[in-house]
CSV table of C-alpha atoms and ligand atoms in Angstrom, one decimal:
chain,number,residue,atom,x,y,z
A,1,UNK,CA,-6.0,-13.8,-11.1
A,2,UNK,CA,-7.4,-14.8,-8.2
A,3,UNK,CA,-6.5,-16.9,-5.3
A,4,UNK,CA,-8.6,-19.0,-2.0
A,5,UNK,CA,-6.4,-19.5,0.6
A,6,UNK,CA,-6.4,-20.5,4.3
A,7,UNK,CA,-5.8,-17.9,7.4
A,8,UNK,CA,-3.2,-20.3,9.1
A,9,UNK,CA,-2.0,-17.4,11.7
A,10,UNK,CA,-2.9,-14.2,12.9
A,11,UNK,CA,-0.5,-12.6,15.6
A,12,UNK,CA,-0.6,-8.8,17.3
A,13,UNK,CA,2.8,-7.2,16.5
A,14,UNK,CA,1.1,-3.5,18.4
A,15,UNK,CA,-1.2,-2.4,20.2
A,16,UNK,CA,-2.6,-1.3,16.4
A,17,UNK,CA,-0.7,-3.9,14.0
A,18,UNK,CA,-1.5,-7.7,13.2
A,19,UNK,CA,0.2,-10.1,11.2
A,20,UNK,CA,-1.8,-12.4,8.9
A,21,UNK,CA,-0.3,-15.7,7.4
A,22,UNK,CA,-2.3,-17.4,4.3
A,23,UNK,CA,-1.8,-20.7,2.8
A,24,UNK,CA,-2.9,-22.8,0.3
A,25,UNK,CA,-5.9,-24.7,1.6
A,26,UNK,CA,-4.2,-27.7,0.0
A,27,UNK,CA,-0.6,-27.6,0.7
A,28,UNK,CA,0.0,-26.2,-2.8
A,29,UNK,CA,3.5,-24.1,-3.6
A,30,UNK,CA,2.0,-20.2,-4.0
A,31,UNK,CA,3.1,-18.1,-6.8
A,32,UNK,CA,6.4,-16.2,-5.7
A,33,UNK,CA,7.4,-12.7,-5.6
A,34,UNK,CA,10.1,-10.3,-5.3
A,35,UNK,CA,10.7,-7.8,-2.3
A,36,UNK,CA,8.0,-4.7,-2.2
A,37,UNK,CA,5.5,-6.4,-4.0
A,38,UNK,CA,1.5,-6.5,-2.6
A,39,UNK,CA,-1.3,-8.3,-2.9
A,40,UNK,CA,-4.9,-7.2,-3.0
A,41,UNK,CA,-7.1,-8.5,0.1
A,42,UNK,CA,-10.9,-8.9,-0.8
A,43,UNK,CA,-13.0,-8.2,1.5
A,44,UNK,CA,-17.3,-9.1,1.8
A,45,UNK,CA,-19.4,-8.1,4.4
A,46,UNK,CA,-23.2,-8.7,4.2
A,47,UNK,CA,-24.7,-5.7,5.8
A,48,UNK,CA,-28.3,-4.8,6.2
A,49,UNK,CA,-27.8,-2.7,2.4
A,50,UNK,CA,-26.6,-5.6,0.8
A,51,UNK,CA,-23.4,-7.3,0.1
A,52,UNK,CA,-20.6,-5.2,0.4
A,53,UNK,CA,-16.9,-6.0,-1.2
A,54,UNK,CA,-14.6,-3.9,0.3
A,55,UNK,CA,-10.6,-4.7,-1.9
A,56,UNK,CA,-7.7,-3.3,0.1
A,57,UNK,CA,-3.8,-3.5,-1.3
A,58,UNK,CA,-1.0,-4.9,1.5
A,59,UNK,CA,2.4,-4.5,1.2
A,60,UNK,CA,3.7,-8.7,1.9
A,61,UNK,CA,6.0,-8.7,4.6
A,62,UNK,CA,7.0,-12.4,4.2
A,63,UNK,CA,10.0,-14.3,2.3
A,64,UNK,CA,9.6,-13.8,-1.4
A,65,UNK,CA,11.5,-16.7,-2.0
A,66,UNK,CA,8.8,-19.0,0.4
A,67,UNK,CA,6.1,-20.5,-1.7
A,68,UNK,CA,4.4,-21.7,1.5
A,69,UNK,CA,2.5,-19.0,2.4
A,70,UNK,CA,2.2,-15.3,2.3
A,71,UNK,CA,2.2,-12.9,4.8
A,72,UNK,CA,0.9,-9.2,5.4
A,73,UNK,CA,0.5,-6.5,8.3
A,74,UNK,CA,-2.5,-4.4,8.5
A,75,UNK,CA,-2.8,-1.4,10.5
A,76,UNK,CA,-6.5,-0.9,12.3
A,77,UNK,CA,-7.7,2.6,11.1
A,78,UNK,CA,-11.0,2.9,13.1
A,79,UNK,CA,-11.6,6.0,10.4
A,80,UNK,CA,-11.2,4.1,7.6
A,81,UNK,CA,-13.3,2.9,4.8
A,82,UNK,CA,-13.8,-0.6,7.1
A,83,UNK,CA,-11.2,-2.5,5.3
A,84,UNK,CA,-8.4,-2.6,8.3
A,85,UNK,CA,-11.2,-2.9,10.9
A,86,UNK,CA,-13.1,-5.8,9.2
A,87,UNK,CA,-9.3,-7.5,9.1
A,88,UNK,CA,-9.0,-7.4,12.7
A,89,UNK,CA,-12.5,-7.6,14.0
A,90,UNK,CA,-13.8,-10.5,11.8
A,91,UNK,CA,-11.3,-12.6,10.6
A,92,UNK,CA,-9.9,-15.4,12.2
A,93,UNK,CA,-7.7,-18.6,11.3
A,94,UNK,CA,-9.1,-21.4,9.7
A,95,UNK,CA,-11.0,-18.5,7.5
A,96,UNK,CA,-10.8,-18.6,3.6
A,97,UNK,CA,-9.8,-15.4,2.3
A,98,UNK,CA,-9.5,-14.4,-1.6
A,99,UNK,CA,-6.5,-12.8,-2.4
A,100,UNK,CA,-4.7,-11.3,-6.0
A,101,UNK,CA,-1.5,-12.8,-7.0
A,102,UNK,CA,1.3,-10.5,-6.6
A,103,UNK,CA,2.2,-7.3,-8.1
A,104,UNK,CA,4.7,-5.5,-7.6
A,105,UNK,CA,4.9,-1.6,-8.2
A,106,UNK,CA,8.0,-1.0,-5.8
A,107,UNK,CA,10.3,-3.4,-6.9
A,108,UNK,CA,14.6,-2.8,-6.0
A,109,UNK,CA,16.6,-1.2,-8.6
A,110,UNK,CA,19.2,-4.3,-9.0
A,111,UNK,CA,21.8,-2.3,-10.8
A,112,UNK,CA,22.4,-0.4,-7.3
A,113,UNK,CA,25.8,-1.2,-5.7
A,114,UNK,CA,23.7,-0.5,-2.4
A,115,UNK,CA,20.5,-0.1,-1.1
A,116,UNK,CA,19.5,2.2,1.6
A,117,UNK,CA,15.8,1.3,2.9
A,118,UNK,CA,14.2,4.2,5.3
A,119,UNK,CA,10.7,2.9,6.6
A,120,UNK,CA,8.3,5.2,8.6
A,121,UNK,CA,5.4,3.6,11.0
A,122,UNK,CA,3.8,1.3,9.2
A,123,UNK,CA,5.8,2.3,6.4
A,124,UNK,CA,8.2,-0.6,7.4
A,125,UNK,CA,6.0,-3.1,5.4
A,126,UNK,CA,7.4,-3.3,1.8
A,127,UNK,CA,11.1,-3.3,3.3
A,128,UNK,CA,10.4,-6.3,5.4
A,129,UNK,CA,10.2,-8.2,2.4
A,130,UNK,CA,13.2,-6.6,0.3
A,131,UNK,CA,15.7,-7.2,3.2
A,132,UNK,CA,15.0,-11.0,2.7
A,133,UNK,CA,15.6,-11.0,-0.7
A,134,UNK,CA,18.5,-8.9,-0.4
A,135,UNK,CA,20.0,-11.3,2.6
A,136,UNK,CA,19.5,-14.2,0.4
A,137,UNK,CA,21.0,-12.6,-2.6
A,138,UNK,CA,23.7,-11.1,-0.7
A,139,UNK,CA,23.7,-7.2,-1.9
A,140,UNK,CA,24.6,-4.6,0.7
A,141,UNK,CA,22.2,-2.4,2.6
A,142,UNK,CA,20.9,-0.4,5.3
A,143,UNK,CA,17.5,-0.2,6.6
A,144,UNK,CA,16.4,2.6,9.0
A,145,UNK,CA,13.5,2.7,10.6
A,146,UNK,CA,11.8,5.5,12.1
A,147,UNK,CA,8.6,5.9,14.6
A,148,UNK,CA,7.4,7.9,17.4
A,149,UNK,CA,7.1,5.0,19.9
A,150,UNK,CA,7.8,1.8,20.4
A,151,UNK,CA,3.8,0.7,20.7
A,152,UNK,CA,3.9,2.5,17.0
A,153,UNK,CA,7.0,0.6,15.8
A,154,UNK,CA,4.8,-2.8,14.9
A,155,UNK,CA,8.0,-4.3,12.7
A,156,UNK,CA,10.6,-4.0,15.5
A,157,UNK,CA,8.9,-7.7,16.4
A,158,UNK,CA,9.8,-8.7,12.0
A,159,UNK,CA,13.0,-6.9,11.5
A,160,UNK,CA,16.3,-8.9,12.1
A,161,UNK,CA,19.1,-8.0,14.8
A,162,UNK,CA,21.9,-6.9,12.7
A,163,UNK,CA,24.4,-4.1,12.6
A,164,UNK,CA,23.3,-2.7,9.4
A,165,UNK,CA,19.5,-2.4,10.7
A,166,UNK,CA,19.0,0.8,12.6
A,167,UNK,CA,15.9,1.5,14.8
A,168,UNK,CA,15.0,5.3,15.7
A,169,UNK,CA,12.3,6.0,18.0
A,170,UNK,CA,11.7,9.9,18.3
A,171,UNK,CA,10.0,9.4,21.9
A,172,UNK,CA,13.4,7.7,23.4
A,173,UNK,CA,15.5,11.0,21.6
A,174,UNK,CA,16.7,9.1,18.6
A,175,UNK,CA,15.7,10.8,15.9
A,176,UNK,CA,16.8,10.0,12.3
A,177,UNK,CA,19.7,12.3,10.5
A,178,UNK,CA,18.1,12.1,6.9
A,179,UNK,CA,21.6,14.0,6.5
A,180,UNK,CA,23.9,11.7,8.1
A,181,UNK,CA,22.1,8.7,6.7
A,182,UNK,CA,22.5,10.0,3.3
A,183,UNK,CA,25.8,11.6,3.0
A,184,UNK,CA,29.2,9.6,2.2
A,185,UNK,CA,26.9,6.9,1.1
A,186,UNK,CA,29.3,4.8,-2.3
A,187,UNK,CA,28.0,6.4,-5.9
A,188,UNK,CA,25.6,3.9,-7.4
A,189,UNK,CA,23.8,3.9,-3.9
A,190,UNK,CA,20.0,3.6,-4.1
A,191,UNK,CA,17.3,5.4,-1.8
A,192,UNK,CA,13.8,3.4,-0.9
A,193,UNK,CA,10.9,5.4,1.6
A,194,UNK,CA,7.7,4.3,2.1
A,195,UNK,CA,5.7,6.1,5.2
A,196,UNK,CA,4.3,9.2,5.5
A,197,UNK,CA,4.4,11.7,3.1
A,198,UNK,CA,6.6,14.5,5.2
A,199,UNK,CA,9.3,11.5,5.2
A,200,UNK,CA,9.5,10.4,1.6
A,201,UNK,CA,9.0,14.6,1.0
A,202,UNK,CA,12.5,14.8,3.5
A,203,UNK,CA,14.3,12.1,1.3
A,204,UNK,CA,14.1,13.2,-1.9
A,205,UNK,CA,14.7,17.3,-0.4
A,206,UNK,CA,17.9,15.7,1.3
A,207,UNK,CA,19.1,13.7,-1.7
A,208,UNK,CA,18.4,16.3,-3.8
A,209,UNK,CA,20.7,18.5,-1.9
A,210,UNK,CA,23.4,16.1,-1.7
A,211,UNK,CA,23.0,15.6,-5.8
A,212,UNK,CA,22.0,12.2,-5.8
A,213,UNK,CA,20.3,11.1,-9.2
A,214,UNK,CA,17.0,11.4,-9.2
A,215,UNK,CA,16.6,7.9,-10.5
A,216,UNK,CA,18.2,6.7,-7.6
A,217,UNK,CA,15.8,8.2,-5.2
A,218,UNK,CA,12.4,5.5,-5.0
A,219,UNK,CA,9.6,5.9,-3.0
A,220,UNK,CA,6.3,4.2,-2.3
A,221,UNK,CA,3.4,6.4,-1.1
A,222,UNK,CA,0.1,4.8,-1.6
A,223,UNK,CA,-2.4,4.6,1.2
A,224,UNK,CA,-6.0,3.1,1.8
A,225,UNK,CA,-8.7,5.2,0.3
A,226,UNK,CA,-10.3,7.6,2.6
A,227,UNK,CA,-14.1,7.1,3.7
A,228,UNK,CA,-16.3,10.5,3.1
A,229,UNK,CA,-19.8,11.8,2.0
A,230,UNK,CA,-21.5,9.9,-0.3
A,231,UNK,CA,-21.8,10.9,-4.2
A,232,UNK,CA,-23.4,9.7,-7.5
A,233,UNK,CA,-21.5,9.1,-10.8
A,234,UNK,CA,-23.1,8.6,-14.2
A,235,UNK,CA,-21.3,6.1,-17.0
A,236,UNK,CA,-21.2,8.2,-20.2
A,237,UNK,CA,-21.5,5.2,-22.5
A,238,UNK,CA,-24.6,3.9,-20.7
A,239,UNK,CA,-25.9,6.2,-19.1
A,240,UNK,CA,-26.0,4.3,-15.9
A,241,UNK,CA,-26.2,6.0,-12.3
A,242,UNK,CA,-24.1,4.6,-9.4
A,243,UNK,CA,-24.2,5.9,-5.8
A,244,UNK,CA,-20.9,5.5,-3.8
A,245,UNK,CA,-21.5,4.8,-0.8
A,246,UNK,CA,-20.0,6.8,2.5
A,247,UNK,CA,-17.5,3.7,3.5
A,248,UNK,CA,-17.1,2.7,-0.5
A,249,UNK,CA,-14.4,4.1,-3.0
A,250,UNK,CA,-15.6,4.4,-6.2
A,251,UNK,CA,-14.0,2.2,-7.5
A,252,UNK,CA,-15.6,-0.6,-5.2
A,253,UNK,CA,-18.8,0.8,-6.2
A,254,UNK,CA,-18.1,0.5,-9.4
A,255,UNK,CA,-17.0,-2.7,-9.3
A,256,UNK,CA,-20.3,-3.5,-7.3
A,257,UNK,CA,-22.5,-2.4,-10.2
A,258,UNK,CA,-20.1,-4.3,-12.7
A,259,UNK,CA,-18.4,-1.4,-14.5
A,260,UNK,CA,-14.3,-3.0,-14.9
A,261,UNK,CA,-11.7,-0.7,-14.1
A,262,UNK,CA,-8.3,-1.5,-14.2
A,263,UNK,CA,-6.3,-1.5,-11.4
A,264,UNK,CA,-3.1,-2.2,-9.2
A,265,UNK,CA,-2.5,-0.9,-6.3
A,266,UNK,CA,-5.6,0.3,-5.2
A,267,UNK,CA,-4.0,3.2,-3.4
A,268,UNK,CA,-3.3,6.3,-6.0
A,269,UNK,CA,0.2,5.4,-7.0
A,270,UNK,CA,0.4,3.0,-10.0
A,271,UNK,CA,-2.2,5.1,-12.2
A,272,UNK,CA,-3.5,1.9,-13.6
A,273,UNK,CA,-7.3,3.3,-12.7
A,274,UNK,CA,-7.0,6.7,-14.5
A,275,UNK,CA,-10.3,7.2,-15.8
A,276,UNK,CA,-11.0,10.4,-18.2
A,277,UNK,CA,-13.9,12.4,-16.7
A,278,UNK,CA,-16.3,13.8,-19.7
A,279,UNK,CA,-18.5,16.5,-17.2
A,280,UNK,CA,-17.8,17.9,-14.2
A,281,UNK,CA,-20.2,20.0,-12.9
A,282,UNK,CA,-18.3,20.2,-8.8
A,283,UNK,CA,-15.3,19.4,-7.5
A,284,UNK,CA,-13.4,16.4,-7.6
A,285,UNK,CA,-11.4,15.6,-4.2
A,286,UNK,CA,-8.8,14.3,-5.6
A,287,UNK,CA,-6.4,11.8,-3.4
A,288,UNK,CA,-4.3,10.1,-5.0
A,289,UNK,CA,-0.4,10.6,-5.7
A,290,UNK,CA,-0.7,10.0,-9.6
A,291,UNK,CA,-1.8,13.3,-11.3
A,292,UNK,CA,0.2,16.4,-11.5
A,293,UNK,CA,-1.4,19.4,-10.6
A,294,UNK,CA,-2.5,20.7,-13.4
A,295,UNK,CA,-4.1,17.5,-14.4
A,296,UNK,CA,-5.9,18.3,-10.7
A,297,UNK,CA,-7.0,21.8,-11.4
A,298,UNK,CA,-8.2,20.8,-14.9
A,299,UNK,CA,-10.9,18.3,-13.3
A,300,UNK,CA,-10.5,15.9,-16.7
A,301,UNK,CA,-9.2,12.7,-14.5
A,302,UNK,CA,-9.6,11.3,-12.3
A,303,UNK,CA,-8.4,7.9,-9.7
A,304,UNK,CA,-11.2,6.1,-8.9
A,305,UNK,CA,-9.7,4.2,-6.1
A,306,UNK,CA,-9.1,7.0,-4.1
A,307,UNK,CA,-10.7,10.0,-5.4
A,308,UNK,CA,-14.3,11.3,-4.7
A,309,UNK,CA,-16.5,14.0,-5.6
A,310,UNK,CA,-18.6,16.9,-4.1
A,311,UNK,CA,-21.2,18.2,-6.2
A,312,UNK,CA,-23.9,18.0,-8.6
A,313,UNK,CA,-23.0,15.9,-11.6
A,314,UNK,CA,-19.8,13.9,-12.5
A,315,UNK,CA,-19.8,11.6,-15.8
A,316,UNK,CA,-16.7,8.9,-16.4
A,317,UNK,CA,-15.4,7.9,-19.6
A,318,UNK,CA,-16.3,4.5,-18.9
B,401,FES,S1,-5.2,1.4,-8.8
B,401,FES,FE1,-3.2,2.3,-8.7
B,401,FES,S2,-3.7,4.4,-8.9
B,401,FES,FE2,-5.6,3.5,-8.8
């Protein structure tokens, strides 16, 4: 489902970081959510080839609880696809923007008898919503946060002054003790990371060592697709050919020509897209966080909303 809404702010958190606000053109309550949930961000551009649609998923930063509006915080990557840079270069309040309900695919284990939250750079996002609902419904946690500087360290301006938030910027010498942040923790204690992949890697080695459950150790690791060379894909059921473009995933191209393909979170971490390949004849670059490795090597998947191809002919399931 689908929604219109209103740009009502925009604000610069970093140098790199803005925060966007949409509302309900009408006043009307929006569909709530709970903490670590996103919403997918649609995108179009006319160009000189056409219409383009470009979809990117956003962690929402905002108060779960708060019908009024949501909120999200989007990174510029000038290497990207266009999705972050079309966000900050060419949209501006009063703008109607379509958005997704919310879904959420990183969603607090409620049987925890404590939460420990560790965000990395932008990483940050998906907690900033958690800690609200866990303020309001009064469960013990600790968040750390962790980035290289404080131009980096966009949700410092979002996170609340409290003793059981902790800041750690590596530049001003204080790094984070994945050890001491872990250890003497109460049994029943859950782990959250979201950020880069070294971090949530460091987690799970560190909790591992300290023989935490495994289902007590979460993480969230999906990005925005990468941009690369352009490819063609043919639709074994039709027959069709589709072209994705340099700056497209193919899944947007796909969706461009009409092909449906489900999907969540847009970002190789829900596997809602999987899509069986039935000829390879190349190699699939596969970048998503979804398929094991052997489903990798095998080349008989693959993500469309991250994943591209190299080579002469690949044929979809589809
Ligand atoms: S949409 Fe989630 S893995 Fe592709």
């Amino acid at each position: 489902m689908k929604l219109a809404l209103k740009v009502t702010e925009i604000e610069q958190l970093s140098p790199l970081v803005k925060r966007f606000r949409f509302e309900d053109p009408a006043g009307m309550a929006l569909p709530v959510f709970s903490g670590g949930a996103h919403l997918t961000v649609e995108m179009s551009e006319r160009t000189e080839a056409g219409e383009i649609i470009r979809r990117n998923s956003y962690s929402l930063i905002s108060d779960p609880y708060d019908g009024g509006g949501y909120e999200i915080a989007v990174r510029r990557e000038d290497k990207g696809r266009g999705g972050s840079l079309y966000m900050h270069t060419k949209v501006a309040e009063g703008d109607e923007i379509t958005v997704s309900v919310p879904s959420n695919l990183f969603q607090l284990d409620l049987r925890a008898r404590k939460h420990v939250l560790i965000g990395g750079g932008i990483g940050i996002t998906p907690f900033l919503s958690q800690l609200k609902q866990l303020d309001m419904e009064q469960r013990p946690y600790e968040l750390h946060y962790a980035a290289r500087s404080r131009d980096e360290a966009a949700g410092l301006k979002l996170l609340p002054q409290a003793a059981h938030v902790h800041v750690h910027i590596s530049e001003e010498g204080s790094r984070m003790d994945l050890g001491a942040v872990l250890d003497g923790q109460p049994l029943g204690t859950h782990v959250y990371t979201c950020g880069p992949g070294g971090l949530i890697a460091a987690v799970a080695d560190q909790a591992a060592r300290l023989g935490w459950p495994k289902a007590s150790v979460h993480s969230e690791a999906f990005t925005a697709p990468p941009p690369g060379e352009p490819f063609d894909v043919v639709i074994a059921s039709t027959g069709q050919s589709i072209h994705v473009k340099a700056d497209q995933s193919l899944l947007e191209a796909l969706e461009a020509a009409r092909v449906e393909v489900e999907y969540s979170c847009r970002g190789g971490a829900c596997g809602r897209c999987h899509t069986k390949v039935t000829a390879c004849d190349g190699r699939i670059l596969h970048n998503d966080h979804w398929l094991s490795d052997d489903e990798r090597a095998a080349q008989q998947d693959i993500m469309p909303c991250m994943s591209r191809f190299k080579g002469a002919r690949l044929e979809l399931d589809l």
